[in-house]
C-alpha cells in the first residue's frame, strides 16, 4: 500500500523523485495505443532500479516450459509477450559526464500522466557530479490516431554553464525478457540502416519469426529553429542510432524531437516492412510534434466522450476510475481480432500470455458499453479463430468428437500454462467463453453472430462438458470431479458449484441457440451440422439428461450453495477474525494451508450468482453473499468488483463502496505490493462494472437497458455514457435526481427501477431519486 | 519389458552386445559396497549411449530448485546424490587407434554379475577399425570387506598383431549430474598429486563442502610378472592419472591391475584425507587383486548366509530374488546412521535425495530379519538425528509446539521435494516413520530404543497429527483435509482412509509408549517431558478426543473402507476392462484424467490393512482386497509386493505368485521401461517381503515368530534364513514338509499355523505341510 500519487481528477501526478518507487511509477505512467506500448522508463541513461519494457501487440515468443516435475499433457512452450526494441533512448553526455538521474541531485521532479490528452510528461532540475545543472522537460506519447507512431519532445536547458552536450538517440534491440525461463534472448537482427537523422532496425523473433521494424528520426531545435547538425551513425549489433554533438549556451532551452515508427510483419509483408516503416516515420516527421500531439488530444477527447465516468465529490474515486478507463483504452482498441487484453497490457511481462478468462468475464462488458460493437465482437472472434486449437487442446487431454477446451492462458490459441491444477482443471473458463457469446448477443442483439460463429463454438464447448461430467452410481446423478473453480485457493475439488452450473448452462444455452439457428437460418444450420458432424438427437439427448440429473452441492439449513463437496468440513473462520499479520495469505502461508482453509481468493459461488442473478430470489443472493463474502480474502484483483456489484444489488451501499474503492485504486495505491511488475489491466474493467452495473445497477433484460441506481454517500453525483444498440445515452445520478440524456436521434426506451421510460431522440428526462435499500424496496 | 538376461540361479548374464540395451545393463550390473558404488560403465572409452555413474554414500549437493510456479513453502534446494569422480577409466590406444566398443566389431561379448562372489566380469573379442583384434577380460568389484577399496583386473590379449598399446589410467573428476537443474558442475578441485604409478585427486562439492579424495594405483603385468614401465603423469583440471606405453606380442595376455581408494570428509578430517587415501591404497596394493577378491568372496558368503532365499524349481524366481537381495546388500550395510537407502542406490541419479518413506515401510523389515539389529536401528536413528529439521519443516508450514513433519525426500533432513501435492500433502509418511519404530520394537524387543530415542520422535509426530486434523462442525467429527495418500494418482483429497488411520494410530501408539517409558524409566521420562515441553494431560486429552471422534470414510453396503471422500463418485472401471493401449496411464493420460479416474497407483487402503491386518477380520480384508485390487494399476514399483502378501494371506496363491513375479523381476525384465535410469532399490525389499511375509506368512505376534506357509505351485521348495532376537533359524518349505532349523545355541519357540513349537538349540523340527487356502482353513 502506497500513497504517493497526488489526487487529481484528470492527471496522475508524482512530485519528487524516490528511486525506491521508480518501478511502481514506471508501471503507473505507462503509455500505449493498442498497437504498442511501454513502461514509463526514462529517455536518458538510468543505472538505478528500473524494469525496461517496450511491447508490440501480438508479438510473442514460445519460451520453453520450465517445470519441476513434468506432467503428461503439459504444453512444451509458454508464449510470452516480448520485451521489444527500446525506441525512446536518448543518452546524453553533458560536458563529458553521462547524464543519469541515479548520479544526480534532483529537484522539482514531476511526472504527470495527462490522461485527458493522452501523454506523459516529466520535468526536473538535475545537478550532475560535475556540477552542471540542467532543467529538463520531456513529453511523449504513443499515437492513437496513427498507431504506428510514437513521439518525444525532450527539452533541456543548461542552467549554470555553457558547453558541450552529446545526444545519442538509439533504437536498442539488444533487450531480453526478465522472465525468460532459460535466460535466452528472443530476438535476432535481420536488417539495419542508419542515414542522416534516421535509423532503422528490423528484428525477428526466434522460433515464431515475427519481424518488427522500428525507425527513428531525431532532430535538434533551439528557439523553434532546427539546428543544422551532422549526426554520427551508430551501428552495433541490434543497436542503431545517431549521435549529435552540440555546443549549448547557459539558460537557453534546446529541444530534441524524436519520432518513432513501429511496424510488424503481422500487418505487412516482410518485404514491405522497411518501406512501411519509412512511410510511417515520414508521416510523423512531416506532421511534426505539435500536430501529432493535437491529433492525440482530439482522439482521446473522443475516447473520453464514449467511456468517461464523472464522479463529483470524491477526487480519489474520480482519479481511480479514470485511470482504469485510460489504461484499458491504451491496451485494447478492438480493431484487430488477433489481439486481446493481456493481464498486464503493455506495462510489464508478468504472467506471459495475453488472454485469460478475464477478457470474457470482465472486459467484454466494458467494451460492449463504451466502444463500437465491433470491438467486443473482435474479442469474441479471437476465440472463434482459436477453436481448432481448443479442439486440439481437448484431444490432448483425452476428449474426442470435436470437444473443445479453451486454454487457460494463450496468445495464439495454444495452451501455455503449466500447473496441472490450473491448466487441466480450471475448466470453468470454457463456460466464460460461452457466457461472453450470450452476453454479447444479449447486449447487442446481434443474433447473426450466433449463426456465423457463435453456435460452432458453443457446440464444441457443450461437447466438452458432456464428456467431462461422469455418472455417479453412488449419487445417481452427474458429477464433475477434479476441478479448480474461480477460487484458485482450492485445487482439484469435486463438484465446484460454479463449474457445475456453467456446465449445465452451456448445454442449455447451446440447445437454445441450436433451435434459434435452425429456425432462422436453416442453410447455415445444415452446413454447421455437417461441418461439426453433429448428431442433434443423440447428442442433445445426453445433454438433456445431464441437465436433468446434474448434482449441485448445497446446504439447506444455511440456505446456500456449497462451493464444492466438503466445503463445510473446513474450519469455518471469518476473514474479519483472521489476524492481519497473516495477510496476504498467499505470501505467508504454505500452499496446503491455504487449500485447506475456508478462505476464498475471489468470487466463486458469487461469480455464478452474479452471472445469473435473475434466476435466484433476493434471499438466496443475500444468504450466499453473507456467507461467502465473510470468507473471501480478495487476493485476486478480480475479486472486489463482483462483490461490489452484488453488494449494490443487495442495497448494501457501504460495502459496495468499500469494494469499489479497493478495485479502483488497486494500482494507484499499490494495494498488493506488486504494481512495480505492471498494472492489473483486466481487473480495471471490473472497476468500471462496479460503477455501471453496481451503483447504477445497469442490466439488459428483454432487449432493454435497466437501471437501479444508488449514490454512494460520499459522492455528490456521478454520470457516465453508454452505447446501446446504436443509441448513446448519458446517465447522471444525483441525490435527488436521475437525469438520462438520449444523445441519439432515435427514441430510446429504458427501465429505471422497473418503470419504463421513453426518451425521445436528443432529449433528456429526469426522474426523481430516492435511496433504495434492496431490489425488493 | 525386455527378456535378454539369461536365467541363472546365481548370476546375471548378458551374452552378445546390443548398444541399445547398454544403459539398461549398466544399471543391472551395477556394483557397490554400501560406501560407494557405480554403474557398469566400461573401463575403456565408449562413445555409444551410456550413463556414467559413480556415487559416494552421503555426498550430496543442494541443487537450486527449478519449478514452473513457485509456491510458498517450497524448499529452495533439492539435495542430490552426486555423480562423483570416475576411477575405473582405462583408456586404451591400440596401434594409434582409441579402443572404443562403439567403433569395433564385437564377438563373444559376455557380461556376468557374479552375485555369489560379489564381482562384475566382462569379456569379449573386439576388432578395431585398424584391423587389430584383441581379447579382453575385465573383472572389478567394490570391496565390502574394506569399504574404501575398489579393484580392477583388466586383461587384454592381442590376437592378430604385435605392436604398441598405450594405457591411460585416470581419475576423471570432470563429471556432472545429468539431472543438474541449471547445467552446473557440482565439484571443485582442491588437490591433486601424481607420482609413479599413483595418482590422487581431492574434489570438494560446491556449497556443501564435502571433500572426496580418490587415489588410484595402476600396474601392468605379463605372465604374472610386473612389467617395469615408467609411466607418464597426466595432470589436467580435475583429471589425473598415468599413461603407460607397452610393446605387446601377439597371443600373449597382458593384465592391468588398477586399485582405487575412496575416502571422504564424512569419515576423516580434511587434513587427514590424503593420508587416509594413501593408506587405503597401500592396503589394496599390498594385498593384491587375488587376495582382495578372496576377501570379497568370503564377505559375500557371510551376507548370503544371513539373507539368501533359496527357491527350487523356478530359476526365474530364484534369480529374481537373489538379484534383489544382492542389490540391497550392495546399497546399504547399516554401519552408519547418517546413511540411508536411495531409491536408485548407487545405480543412477533419478529422484535425487536418498530417503523416502520406502525405507520405513519396505526396507526396515528386510534388514530386521537379515542383518544384525544395529542395521535397522541405524535406519531409525537416521530419522532421530533429523528430528530438529523435521520440526523446522513443520514450522515452515505453520505448525507449532514441536510438531514434526518429516520430509518426503531428504538427504540431510531438509525437505527437497517440490510438488505441493506431495511435499506439503503426502503427510502419511510421518505415520510410516512412527510405524517403523513400532515394527522395530515388535521385532527386536528393544524397548530401550523407545526410551532413548523413539518416544521423542513419536511425540513430535503425534503433535503434528493433533494440529493437522480439524473439527468438522458439519460432521461433528475430526477430519483430515487436503492430503495425498500412498496412491499418488489422487492429489489433495479429503479424509484419505489410510492417512486418517495412521494419524489416530500414531496418537494411540505414542500414548502407549508414554505409559511404557513413564513406568520403566521415570527419569528419562521426566527429562523428555522437559526437553519437549510436553504437557501430558492437556495434549493427550486432545489426542484421545481425536481418536474417539475421527471420521473414517467407509461404505457399509460394499463392506469396504473408502480410499477417500467421494471415491465412489468416480466412474468405476476395473483395470481388467481397461484397454491395454492405455498402459501405462502415467505416460498416456493427462494428469487430470488420471486423478479423476478410479485407478490406483499403489496400495492405499490395502497398505493400511497390511500394516494392521490383525485389527480386521478376514472378510473385511477380502472385501477390501477384492474391491481395490481390481482397481489398482500398479504403476509404482512398491505396489505389487503388498498385494502379493495380502493375496497370500487370503490364500490366493495364484494372484500372490503373479504379484511376486512382477516385483521380483521388475528390473531384470525392465517391466516399466525405465531400468536404464537405475534400479528400483527400495522396492527390492518388497520382493523379499513377498516371500517371507507373503508365501511363508511370517508375522511377529506377542514376541514370537509366526509362520503360515504356502508353496507356490511352480516351486518345488523354498527356504530362507531369519535372524530373530539373537536366534538364527532356517525355514525350508516343501510340498509335504516344513523344516525349521534352529542355528542358534538356545531354544526357540515359533508358531506354525497357530501351533507353537519349541526347537532346541542346533536342532531341526519338521512339520507336515498341507495346502492352506485361507487363514480360516
Coordinates of N, CA, C and O in Angstrom, one line a residue, chain A residues 696-761:
Chain A
X696 N -25.0 2.0 -10.5 CA -26.1 2.4 -11.3 C -27.0 1.2 -11.6 O -28.1 1.4 -12.2
X697 N -26.6 0.0 -11.3 CA -27.5 -1.2 -11.4 C -27.9 -1.5 -12.8 O -29.0 -1.9 -13.1
X698 N -27.0 -1.2 -13.8 CA -27.4 -1.4 -15.2 C -27.5 -2.9 -15.5 O -26.6 -3.7 -15.1
X699 N -28.6 -3.3 -16.1 CA -28.8 -4.7 -16.6 C -29.4 -4.6 -18.0 O -30.1 -3.6 -18.3
X700 N -29.2 -5.6 -18.8 CA -30.0 -5.7 -20.0 C -31.0 -6.9 -19.8 O -30.6 -8.0 -19.6
X701 N -32.3 -6.5 -19.9 CA -33.3 -7.6 -19.8 C -34.3 -7.4 -21.0 O -34.7 -6.2 -21.2
X702 N -34.6 -8.4 -21.7 CA -35.6 -8.3 -22.8 C -35.3 -7.2 -23.7 O -36.1 -6.4 -24.1
X703 N -34.0 -7.1 -24.1 CA -33.6 -6.1 -25.1 C -33.7 -4.7 -24.6 O -33.6 -3.8 -25.4
X704 N -33.8 -4.5 -23.4 CA -33.9 -3.1 -22.8 C -32.9 -2.9 -21.7 O -32.6 -3.8 -21.0
X705 N -32.4 -1.7 -21.7 CA -31.5 -1.3 -20.6 C -32.3 -1.0 -19.3 O -33.3 -0.3 -19.4
X706 N -31.9 -1.6 -18.2 CA -32.5 -1.4 -16.9 C -31.5 -0.7 -16.0 O -30.3 -1.0 -16.1
X707 N -31.9 0.2 -15.2 CA -31.1 0.8 -14.2 C -31.8 0.8 -12.8 O -33.0 0.9 -12.8
X708 N -30.9 0.7 -11.8 CA -31.5 0.7 -10.5 C -30.5 1.4 -9.6 O -29.8 0.8 -8.8
X709 N -30.3 2.8 -9.8 CA -29.1 3.5 -9.3 C -29.2 3.7 -7.8 O -30.2 3.8 -7.2
X710 N -28.0 3.7 -7.2 CA -27.8 4.2 -5.9 C -26.6 5.2 -5.9 O -25.8 5.2 -6.9
X711 N -26.6 6.1 -5.0 CA -25.5 7.1 -4.9 C -24.6 6.8 -3.7 O -25.2 6.9 -2.6
X712 N -23.4 6.5 -3.8 CA -22.5 6.3 -2.6 C -22.6 7.6 -1.8 O -22.5 8.7 -2.4
X713 N -22.6 7.5 -0.5 CA -22.8 8.6 0.4 C -21.8 9.7 0.2 O -22.1 10.9 0.3
X714 N -20.6 9.3 -0.2 CA -19.5 10.3 -0.3 C -19.6 11.1 -1.5 O -18.9 12.1 -1.7
X715 N -20.4 10.6 -2.5 CA -20.4 11.3 -3.8 C -21.5 12.3 -3.9 O -22.6 12.1 -3.4
X716 N -21.2 13.4 -4.6 CA -22.3 14.4 -4.9 C -23.1 13.9 -6.1 O -24.4 13.9 -6.1
X717 N -22.4 13.4 -7.1 CA -23.1 12.8 -8.2 C -22.1 12.0 -9.0 O -20.9 12.1 -8.8
X718 N -22.6 11.2 -9.9 CA -21.8 10.6 -10.9 C -22.6 10.4 -12.2 O -23.8 10.4 -12.2
X719 N -21.8 10.4 -13.3 CA -22.5 10.2 -14.6 C -21.6 9.5 -15.5 O -20.4 9.5 -15.4
X720 N -22.2 8.8 -16.5 CA -21.4 8.1 -17.5 C -22.2 7.9 -18.8 O -23.5 8.1 -18.8
X721 N -21.5 7.6 -19.8 CA -22.1 7.5 -21.1 C -22.1 6.0 -21.5 O -21.1 5.3 -21.2
X722 N -23.2 5.6 -22.2 CA -23.3 4.2 -22.5 C -23.8 4.1 -24.0 O -24.6 4.9 -24.4
X723 N -23.2 3.3 -24.7 CA -23.7 3.0 -26.1 C -24.5 1.7 -26.0 O -24.2 0.8 -25.3
X724 N -25.7 1.7 -26.6 CA -26.5 0.5 -26.6 C -27.3 0.4 -27.9 O -28.1 1.3 -28.2
X725 N -26.9 -0.5 -28.7 CA -27.6 -0.8 -29.9 C -27.8 0.4 -30.8 O -28.9 0.7 -31.2
X726 N -26.7 1.1 -31.0 CA -26.8 2.3 -31.9 C -27.2 3.6 -31.2 O -27.1 4.7 -31.7
X727 N -27.8 3.5 -30.0 CA -28.1 4.7 -29.2 C -26.9 5.0 -28.3 O -26.1 4.2 -28.0
X728 N -26.9 6.3 -28.0 CA -25.9 6.7 -27.0 C -26.7 7.5 -25.9 O -27.4 8.4 -26.2
X729 N -26.4 7.1 -24.7 CA -27.2 7.9 -23.6 C -26.2 8.2 -22.5 O -25.2 7.5 -22.3
X730 N -26.5 9.2 -21.8 CA -25.8 9.6 -20.6 C -26.7 9.6 -19.4 O -27.8 10.1 -19.4
X731 N -26.1 8.9 -18.4 CA -26.9 8.9 -17.1 C -26.1 9.8 -16.1 O -24.9 9.7 -15.9
X732 N -26.9 10.6 -15.4 CA -26.3 11.4 -14.4 C -27.1 11.2 -13.1 O -28.3 11.4 -13.1
X733 N -26.5 10.7 -12.1 CA -27.2 10.3 -10.8 C -26.8 11.3 -9.7 O -25.6 11.4 -9.4
X734 N -27.8 12.0 -9.2 CA -27.6 12.9 -8.1 C -28.4 12.4 -6.9 O -29.3 11.5 -7.1
X735 N -28.3 13.1 -5.8 CA -29.0 12.6 -4.7 C -30.5 12.7 -5.0 O -31.3 11.7 -4.7
X736 N -31.0 13.8 -5.6 CA -32.4 14.0 -5.7 C -32.9 13.6 -7.1 O -34.1 13.6 -7.3
X737 N -32.0 13.3 -8.0 CA -32.4 13.3 -9.4 C -31.6 12.4 -10.2 O -30.4 12.3 -10.1
X738 N -32.3 11.7 -11.1 CA -31.5 10.9 -12.1 C -31.9 11.5 -13.4 O -33.1 11.7 -13.8
X739 N -30.8 11.9 -14.2 CA -31.1 12.5 -15.4 C -30.6 11.6 -16.5 O -29.4 11.1 -16.4
X740 N -31.4 11.3 -17.5 CA -31.0 10.5 -18.6 C -31.1 11.3 -19.9 O -32.1 11.8 -20.2
X741 N -29.9 11.4 -20.6 CA -29.9 12.2 -21.8 C -29.8 11.2 -23.0 O -28.9 10.3 -23.0
X742 N -30.6 11.3 -23.9 CA -30.5 10.5 -25.1 C -29.7 11.2 -26.2 O -30.3 12.2 -26.7
X743 N -28.5 10.9 -26.4 CA -27.7 11.6 -27.4 C -28.0 11.3 -28.8 O -27.4 11.9 -29.7
X744 N -28.8 10.2 -29.0 CA -29.0 9.7 -30.4 C -30.2 10.4 -31.0 O -31.0 11.1 -30.3
X745 N -30.4 10.2 -32.2 CA -31.6 10.8 -32.9 C -32.9 10.0 -32.6 O -33.9 10.6 -32.4
X746 N -32.7 8.7 -32.4 CA -34.0 7.9 -32.3 C -34.4 7.8 -30.8 O -33.6 8.0 -29.9
X747 N -35.6 7.5 -30.7 CA -36.2 7.3 -29.3 C -35.5 6.1 -28.6 O -35.0 5.2 -29.3
X748 N -35.6 6.2 -27.3 CA -34.9 5.1 -26.5 C -35.9 4.8 -25.4 O -36.4 5.6 -24.7
X749 N -36.0 3.5 -25.2 CA -36.8 3.0 -24.0 C -35.9 2.5 -23.0 O -35.1 1.6 -23.3
X750 N -35.9 3.0 -21.8 CA -35.1 2.4 -20.7 C -36.0 2.2 -19.5 O -37.1 2.8 -19.4
X751 N -35.5 1.3 -18.6 CA -36.3 1.0 -17.5 C -35.5 1.4 -16.2 O -34.4 1.0 -16.0
X752 N -36.1 2.3 -15.5 CA -35.5 2.7 -14.2 C -36.3 2.2 -13.1 O -37.5 2.6 -13.0
X753 N -35.7 1.5 -12.3 CA -36.4 0.9 -11.1 C -37.8 0.3 -11.5 O -38.8 0.7 -11.0
X754 N -37.7 -0.6 -12.5 CA -38.8 -1.3 -13.0 C -39.9 -0.4 -13.7 O -40.9 -0.9 -14.1
X755 N -39.6 0.8 -13.9 CA -40.5 1.8 -14.5 C -40.0 2.1 -15.9 O -38.9 2.6 -16.0
X756 N -40.8 1.8 -16.9 CA -40.3 2.1 -18.3 C -40.4 3.5 -18.6 O -41.4 4.2 -18.3
X757 N -39.4 4.1 -19.3 CA -39.4 5.5 -19.7 C -39.0 5.5 -21.2 O -38.1 4.9 -21.6
X758 N -39.8 6.3 -22.0 CA -39.4 6.5 -23.4 C -38.7 7.9 -23.4 O -39.3 8.9 -23.0
X759 N -37.5 8.0 -24.0 CA -36.8 9.2 -24.2 C -36.7 9.5 -25.6 O -36.1 8.8 -26.4
X760 N -37.3 10.6 -26.1 CA -37.2 11.0 -27.5 C -35.8 11.3 -27.8 O -34.9 11.7 -27.0
X761 N -35.4 11.2 -29.1 CA -34.1 11.5 -29.6 C -33.6 12.9 -29.2 O -34.4 13.8 -29.2

